[in-house]
């Protein structure tokens, strides 16, 4: 098993793949808790905010291990869902953006 496969499995088994759901709008924000910070992802658009994704795309790599972690968590139904009020959406986004 390669290094990325081990990382992906540990991220899923350690519940580091998070789906933040805002109610009642049902807006969703995916995050993965990485080694040093939380990364924002959009699995439908195949996007991750990590540097590895950005530099990988420059080299025609299509994904990063954070995105692969989300895909595995979806397949295995091991997603930690956290429910928020729509009132908290702006503050949540501000905090997420400030970490980028």
C-alpha positions as protocol buffer text, in pm:
chain_id: "A"
residue {
  index: 1
  type: UNK
  ca { x: 0 y: 0 z: 0 }
}
residue {
  index: 2
  type: UNK
  ca { x: 142 y: 339 z: -94 }
}
residue {
  index: 3
  type: UNK
  ca { x: 171 y: 642 z: 134 }
}
residue {
  index: 4
  type: UNK
  ca { x: -138 y: 816 z: -5 }
}
residue {
  index: 5
  type: UNK
  ca { x: -353 y: 502 z: 35 }
}
residue {
  index: 6
  type: UNK
  ca { x: -253 y: 481 z: 401 }
}
residue {
  index: 7
  type: UNK
  ca { x: -331 y: 852 z: 451 }
}
residue {
  index: 8
  type: UNK
  ca { x: -670 y: 816 z: 285 }
}
residue {
  index: 9
  type: UNK
  ca { x: -769 y: 516 z: 495 }
}
residue {
  index: 10
  type: UNK
  ca { x: -658 y: 682 z: 818 }
}
residue {
  index: 11
  type: UNK
  ca { x: -847 y: 1003 z: 737 }
}
residue {
  index: 12
  type: UNK
  ca { x: -1166 y: 805 z: 687 }
}
residue {
  index: 13
  type: UNK
  ca { x: -1118 y: 576 z: 989 }
}
residue {
  index: 14
  type: UNK
  ca { x: -1035 y: 875 z: 1213 }
}
residue {
  index: 15
  type: UNK
  ca { x: -1356 y: 1057 z: 1104 }
}
residue {
  index: 16
  type: UNK
  ca { x: -1162 y: 1348 z: 954 }
}
residue {
  index: 17
  type: UNK
  ca { x: -1400 y: 1379 z: 656 }
}
residue {
  index: 18
  type: UNK
  ca { x: -1674 y: 1624 z: 758 }
}
residue {
  index: 19
  type: UNK
  ca { x: -1996 y: 1728 z: 591 }
}
residue {
  index: 20
  type: UNK
  ca { x: -2132 y: 2050 z: 737 }
}
residue {
  index: 21
  type: UNK
  ca { x: -2505 y: 2087 z: 671 }
}
residue {
  index: 22
  type: UNK
  ca { x: -2685 y: 2416 z: 725 }
}
residue {
  index: 23
  type: UNK
  ca { x: -3056 y: 2413 z: 803 }
}
residue {
  index: 24
  type: UNK
  ca { x: -3312 y: 2480 z: 685 }
}
residue {
  index: 25
  type: UNK
  ca { x: -3146 y: 2568 z: 350 }
}
residue {
  index: 26
  type: UNK
  ca { x: -2960 y: 2232 z: 325 }
}
residue {
  index: 27
  type: UNK
  ca { x: -2643 y: 2407 z: 203 }
}
residue {
  index: 28
  type: UNK
  ca { x: -2347 y: 2175 z: 235 }
}
residue {
  index: 29
  type: UNK
  ca { x: -1976 y: 2234 z: 289 }
}
residue {
  index: 30
  type: UNK
  ca { x: -1725 y: 1950 z: 286 }
}
residue {
  index: 31
  type: UNK
  ca { x: -1402 y: 1970 z: 482 }
}
residue {
  index: 32
  type: UNK
  ca { x: -1118 y: 1731 z: 557 }
}
residue {
  index: 33
  type: UNK
  ca { x: -897 y: 1779 z: 859 }
}
residue {
  index: 34
  type: UNK
  ca { x: -543 y: 1755 z: 728 }
}
residue {
  index: 35
  type: UNK
  ca { x: -209 y: 1742 z: 909 }
}
residue {
  index: 36
  type: UNK
  ca { x: -191 y: 2113 z: 981 }
}
residue {
  index: 37
  type: UNK
  ca { x: -529 y: 2261 z: 884 }
}
residue {
  index: 38
  type: UNK
  ca { x: -876 y: 2198 z: 756 }
}
residue {
  index: 39
  type: UNK
  ca { x: -927 y: 2192 z: 378 }
}
residue {
  index: 40
  type: UNK
  ca { x: -1243 y: 2292 z: 194 }
}
residue {
  index: 41
  type: UNK
  ca { x: -1356 y: 2055 z: -81 }
}
residue {
  index: 42
  type: UNK
  ca { x: -1622 y: 2029 z: -346 }
}
residue {
  index: 43
  type: UNK
  ca { x: -1628 y: 1662 z: -449 }
}
residue {
  index: 44
  type: UNK
  ca { x: -1883 y: 1728 z: -727 }
}
residue {
  index: 45
  type: UNK
  ca { x: -1648 y: 1983 z: -888 }
}
residue {
  index: 46
  type: UNK
  ca { x: -1340 y: 1772 z: -798 }
}
residue {
  index: 47
  type: UNK
  ca { x: -1187 y: 2065 z: -606 }
}
residue {
  index: 48
  type: UNK
  ca { x: -976 y: 2088 z: -289 }
}
residue {
  index: 49
  type: UNK
  ca { x: -823 y: 2398 z: -132 }
}
residue {
  index: 50
  type: UNK
  ca { x: -491 y: 2224 z: -48 }
}
residue {
  index: 51
  type: UNK
  ca { x: -159 y: 2314 z: -211 }
}
residue {
  index: 52
  type: UNK
  ca { x: -114 y: 1956 z: -332 }
}
residue {
  index: 53
  type: UNK
  ca { x: -431 y: 1981 z: -539 }
}
residue {
  index: 54
  type: UNK
  ca { x: -328 y: 2316 z: -688 }
}
residue {
  index: 55
  type: UNK
  ca { x: 23 y: 2206 z: -784 }
}
residue {
  index: 56
  type: UNK
  ca { x: -103 y: 1865 z: -893 }
}
residue {
  index: 57
  type: UNK
  ca { x: -345 y: 2032 z: -1136 }
}
residue {
  index: 58
  type: UNK
  ca { x: -54 y: 2225 z: -1286 }
}
residue {
  index: 59
  type: UNK
  ca { x: 106 y: 1886 z: -1356 }
}
residue {
  index: 60
  type: UNK
  ca { x: -218 y: 1741 z: -1496 }
}
residue {
  index: 61
  type: UNK
  ca { x: -287 y: 1530 z: -1187 }
}
residue {
  index: 62
  type: UNK
  ca { x: -664 y: 1518 z: -1137 }
}
residue {
  index: 63
  type: UNK
  ca { x: -699 y: 1482 z: -760 }
}
residue {
  index: 64
  type: UNK
  ca { x: -535 y: 1488 z: -417 }
}
residue {
  index: 65
  type: UNK
  ca { x: -554 y: 1253 z: -121 }
}
residue {
  index: 66
  type: UNK
  ca { x: -806 y: 1480 z: 57 }
}
residue {
  index: 67
  type: UNK
  ca { x: -1053 y: 1439 z: -232 }
}
residue {
  index: 68
  type: UNK
  ca { x: -983 y: 1066 z: -244 }
}
residue {
  index: 69
  type: UNK
  ca { x: -1064 y: 1056 z: 129 }
}
residue {
  index: 70
  type: UNK
  ca { x: -1405 y: 1213 z: 64 }
}
residue {
  index: 71
  type: UNK
  ca { x: -1477 y: 963 z: -216 }
}
residue {
  index: 72
  type: UNK
  ca { x: -1380 y: 668 z: 8 }
}
residue {
  index: 73
  type: UNK
  ca { x: -1586 y: 805 z: 299 }
}
residue {
  index: 74
  type: UNK
  ca { x: -1886 y: 839 z: 65 }
}
residue {
  index: 75
  type: UNK
  ca { x: -1843 y: 482 z: -63 }
}
residue {
  index: 76
  type: UNK
  ca { x: -1811 y: 343 z: 291 }
}
residue {
  index: 77
  type: UNK
  ca { x: -2073 y: 579 z: 440 }
}
residue {
  index: 78
  type: UNK
  ca { x: -1823 y: 703 z: 699 }
}
residue {
  index: 79
  type: UNK
  ca { x: -1892 y: 1075 z: 687 }
}
residue {
  index: 80
  type: UNK
  ca { x: -1917 y: 1282 z: 1000 }
}
residue {
  index: 81
  type: UNK
  ca { x: -2219 y: 1508 z: 952 }
}
residue {
  index: 82
  type: UNK
  ca { x: -2237 y: 1827 z: 1154 }
}
residue {
  index: 83
  type: UNK
  ca { x: -2558 y: 2028 z: 1146 }
}
residue {
  index: 84
  type: UNK
  ca { x: -2560 y: 2406 z: 1180 }
}
residue {
  index: 85
  type: UNK
  ca { x: -2823 y: 2676 z: 1160 }
}
residue {
  index: 86
  type: UNK
  ca { x: -2831 y: 2891 z: 847 }
}
residue {
  index: 87
  type: UNK
  ca { x: -2756 y: 3183 z: 1083 }
}
residue {
  index: 88
  type: UNK
  ca { x: -2408 y: 3034 z: 1134 }
}
residue {
  index: 89
  type: UNK
  ca { x: -2325 y: 3006 z: 762 }
}
residue {
  index: 90
  type: UNK
  ca { x: -2151 y: 3344 z: 726 }
}
residue {
  index: 91
  type: UNK
  ca { x: -1933 y: 3297 z: 1033 }
}
residue {
  index: 92
  type: UNK
  ca { x: -1847 y: 2942 z: 927 }
}
residue {
  index: 93
  type: UNK
  ca { x: -1738 y: 3060 z: 580 }
}
residue {
  index: 94
  type: UNK
  ca { x: -1537 y: 3347 z: 728 }
}
residue {
  index: 95
  type: UNK
  ca { x: -1351 y: 3107 z: 955 }
}
residue {
  index: 96
  type: UNK
  ca { x: -1289 y: 2863 z: 672 }
}
residue {
  index: 97
  type: UNK
  ca { x: -1162 y: 3133 z: 436 }
}
residue {
  index: 98
  type: UNK
  ca { x: -932 y: 3282 z: 698 }
}
residue {
  index: 99
  type: UNK
  ca { x: -764 y: 2942 z: 730 }
}
residue {
  index: 100
  type: UNK
  ca { x: -690 y: 2922 z: 357 }
}
